[in-house]
Amino acid sequence: MALTRLLMMASRPPCSLSLSLPSPSYKTSRCCCCHCHRGRRLLRSAMRVGACHDLSTVTPTPRQQSMAAQLERGSLLVGGRELLVRAPPNVTLRPAGEAAAAADSGAAFLGATAAAASSRHVFSVGNLASGWRWLSLFRFKIWWMIPATGAGAAAMPAETQMLLLEYRSEARTERGSLYALMLPVLDGGFRASLQGSPEDELQFCFESGDPDVQTMEAVDAVFINSGDNPFKLLKESIKMVSKIKGTFSHIEDKEIPSNLDWFGWCTWDAFYKAVNPSGIEEGLQSLREGGVPPRFLIIDDGWQETVDEFKEGDEAIREQAVFAHRLSDLKENHKFRGETCKNLEDLIKKIKEKHGVKYIYMWHALLGYWGGVLATSDAMKKYNPKLLYPVQSPGNVANLRDIAMDSLEKFGVGIVDPDKIYEFYNDQHSYLSSVGVDGVKVDVQNVLETLGRGLGGRVAVTQKYQQALEESIAQNFKTNNLICCMSHNSDSIFSALKSAVARASEDFMPREPTLQTLHIASVAFNSLLLGEIFIPDWDMFHSKHESAEFHGAARALSGGGVYVSDKPGVHDFNVLKKLVLPDGSILRARYAGRPTRDCLFTDPVMDGKSLLKIWNLNNFTGVIGVFNCQGAGQWVWPVKETAYVPINVNIIGQLSPSDVESLEEIAGDDWDGETAVYAFGSCSLSRLQKHKSLEVSLSTMACEIYNISPIKIFSEAVWFAPLGLIDMFNSGGALHNVSSVADSSATTVHIRCRGPGWFGAYSATRPELCRVDEHEVEFTHAEDGLLTFYLPLSSSQDNLRHIEIVYRAL
């Protein structure tokens, strides 16, 4: 089919070309396609010399002309600035088309041609021009990304999946920086990634993962765009690429699972594979008794019927095969069928009725289990499984090898026939749904990229499985209840049409003290990319842990779910009650938490001087968390020869209300830039203009959260800024509505706020009285303007209190 499409395109008259160009077509090594590729090269030549003018049917705006990416005499220009120099003559550039025009953007796609067809190409695109610094999100091992920063291409890691660059010169100081985005994407059956070379060249790798799927040309391999706001640039670019490619959707176009607004508990770190019904009930009970009832539960690995085919081998073989156990049945194992509970349905019913859990997810791997399915199992034979042996690409092993992949490479993976994969998922999910399960966490997803040989390649098989998974979720569960995990390859990311939640980093590891700060930095930076396509899941943590406050504060800013994996009875409720209300709800911010603009190109873990600032927005306030990640650990890649010895480093930095991007979104048109800034840890309130700053001093593993509320002028005497529940990390997340009514006698501020807890606000003057649900309450008003009073428990179903703050007219 692909070959036919290519020949038809080459035979059309030049002026029949439309603005929307097809993805490249690919040949198999068993076919002779030299004429096909020659026709394609001629077609591209005609486009470059302007044989058809339909490509410019949309007249460029002046801004597009100034910002448009251009490739001239070996130089790639973006935003009028040279980004690449000495680009080889085989490098190509084409406009991104209608989607870019609609966004008033000069975006384009970078590509290249080769002398011979292959399933894997490495193309040089030249050297980075001077004056640019970059942020890379790269896969340090097959499952996960982490950030890296630098200048010059030589230090750029292999498997870079997002490259954000900044250029700042004296001439641009008043206008700020110019930002460029280079996003390697999927192009038909191929997948691109960026990397540097020892010769300081920037390269992109273009691979199918199947020796029989080959091409001579990468057409739409690397998306390029530029702008003066990095967050707007990322959002607009991801939206453009989603429309052009059609293989994934922006997060704003997805259904968001309801469980994200409720506190959760995961069984993994509490029990690992020893999870059992009694332990689950014990854990839920201990959290309920402490006043933080979980409404969301993940029953993780350990509930399925699996087989260890290698248990009779020697100890060395058994250790190597630990990740090669296989799924033998779709129903629960013997631990969930016995005296404690009759079956999984009985347990699910008991959990919901006795413990008030609203949403229960079950864990499973994308291929059923870590080692796939057991091909000889009677329950699996209907899916035509076969044993395949993963083949890792050079990119998979360029950085850090993974022990799970080493195990699977040796012992193989039982893979379901791609034509039967929907049936497999539907059978499993329909059974789980029938016993009361609400959704699934699907793990080990990236393994598919190593199994594309003979199946059409890594992109084709990933999209086949992803589509089947999403269709089964839609068929069997409500509100898109799916968490994607171990899925940080662009094959999966850019194939997520419906999936709305994805893990943002490697696991929280409670026994690894030097990895705690890395976790926080990784989830924040990875959310730059992932947060435009998913709600990033920053993973579980332990509430009773030396890093609990650090992790808890970060989760409050994440914009995603909040859940722990505490052992039953091992909790710190002082930490949990800063995150969870008595009804089990959480105060979730509006967007994915991301580093502030001045942190994007720094190393908050190892440069010895930079604090990590993470920003987000609520409906009426902004929020910034400041974290000192220095001195506590080091990046796991590149691998260091000696173990890291933590030290205490005190860092002094600056915080400004302007660190919150798009604060104007919530401030209103008449805002004069004045804000109230409340520091959670020190309980201090400051009044600050938007572009002014505060000094922040933090020791290693310390953090502070600042809630920033634009000050509203409701009348001549009423200058007011609501803060929300000031005993919660993300206090402003409790605010649902703020308005005012004024007449000749008084101005009344009306607020709808979650509770219970201490309500706080900035008030320039002392009010005459405060009421909660029509009952007058005592309040305090301090010299710095902090107004506080307590919101009691309420029996209302929506958990909202009606607050009235009354100021008499002067």
Coordinates of N, CA and C in Angstrom, one line a residue, residues 1 6 8 35 88 100 118 313 325 341 378 390 398 427 451 531 578 589 614 627 648 731 792:
M1 N 0.8 -1.2 0.0 CA 0.0 0.0 0.0 C 0.9 1.2 0.0
L6 N 3.2 6.0 -3.0 CA 4.4 6.8 -3.4 C 4.4 6.9 -4.9
M8 N 2.0 6.8 -7.0 CA 0.9 7.7 -7.5 C 1.3 9.1 -7.3
H35 N 13.3 3.1 -8.5 CA 12.5 4.1 -9.3 C 11.6 4.9 -8.4
P88 N 25.0 20.1 5.9 CA 25.3 19.4 4.7 C 24.2 19.6 3.6
A100 N 0.7 25.6 11.0 CA 1.6 26.6 11.4 C 1.0 28.0 11.0
S118 N 17.8 2.4 4.1 CA 18.2 1.7 5.3 C 17.0 1.8 6.3
G313 N 15.9 -23.8 37.4 CA 17.3 -23.6 37.0 C 18.2 -23.3 38.2
H325 N 9.2 -13.6 34.0 CA 8.0 -14.4 34.4 C 6.8 -14.0 33.4
C341 N -11.0 -13.4 51.2 CA -12.0 -12.9 50.3 C -12.3 -14.1 49.3
D378 N -3.3 -22.5 28.3 CA -4.6 -22.7 27.6 C -5.4 -21.4 27.5
P390 N 13.8 -9.5 22.3 CA 14.0 -8.1 22.0 C 15.3 -7.8 21.4
A398 N 23.0 3.3 24.4 CA 24.0 4.4 24.3 C 24.3 5.1 25.6
D427 N -10.8 -8.6 26.7 CA -11.1 -9.8 27.6 C -10.6 -9.4 29.0
L451 N 10.7 -4.9 19.7 CA 10.0 -6.1 19.2 C 9.4 -5.8 17.8
G531 N 3.7 17.3 29.8 CA 2.5 18.1 30.3 C 1.7 18.7 29.2
K578 N -1.4 18.3 54.9 CA -1.1 19.5 54.1 C -1.4 19.3 52.6
A589 N -3.7 21.8 41.2 CA -3.5 23.0 40.4 C -3.9 22.7 38.9
I614 N 9.5 25.7 40.8 CA 8.4 25.1 40.0 C 7.2 26.0 40.2
F627 N 13.0 24.7 45.7 CA 13.6 23.5 46.2 C 15.1 23.6 46.1
N648 N 25.8 19.4 52.7 CA 24.8 20.4 52.9 C 25.3 21.7 52.2
S731 N -2.4 26.4 48.9 CA -3.6 27.0 49.6 C -4.6 27.5 48.6
P792 N -15.1 25.7 59.6 CA -15.3 24.4 60.2 C -15.8 23.3 59.2

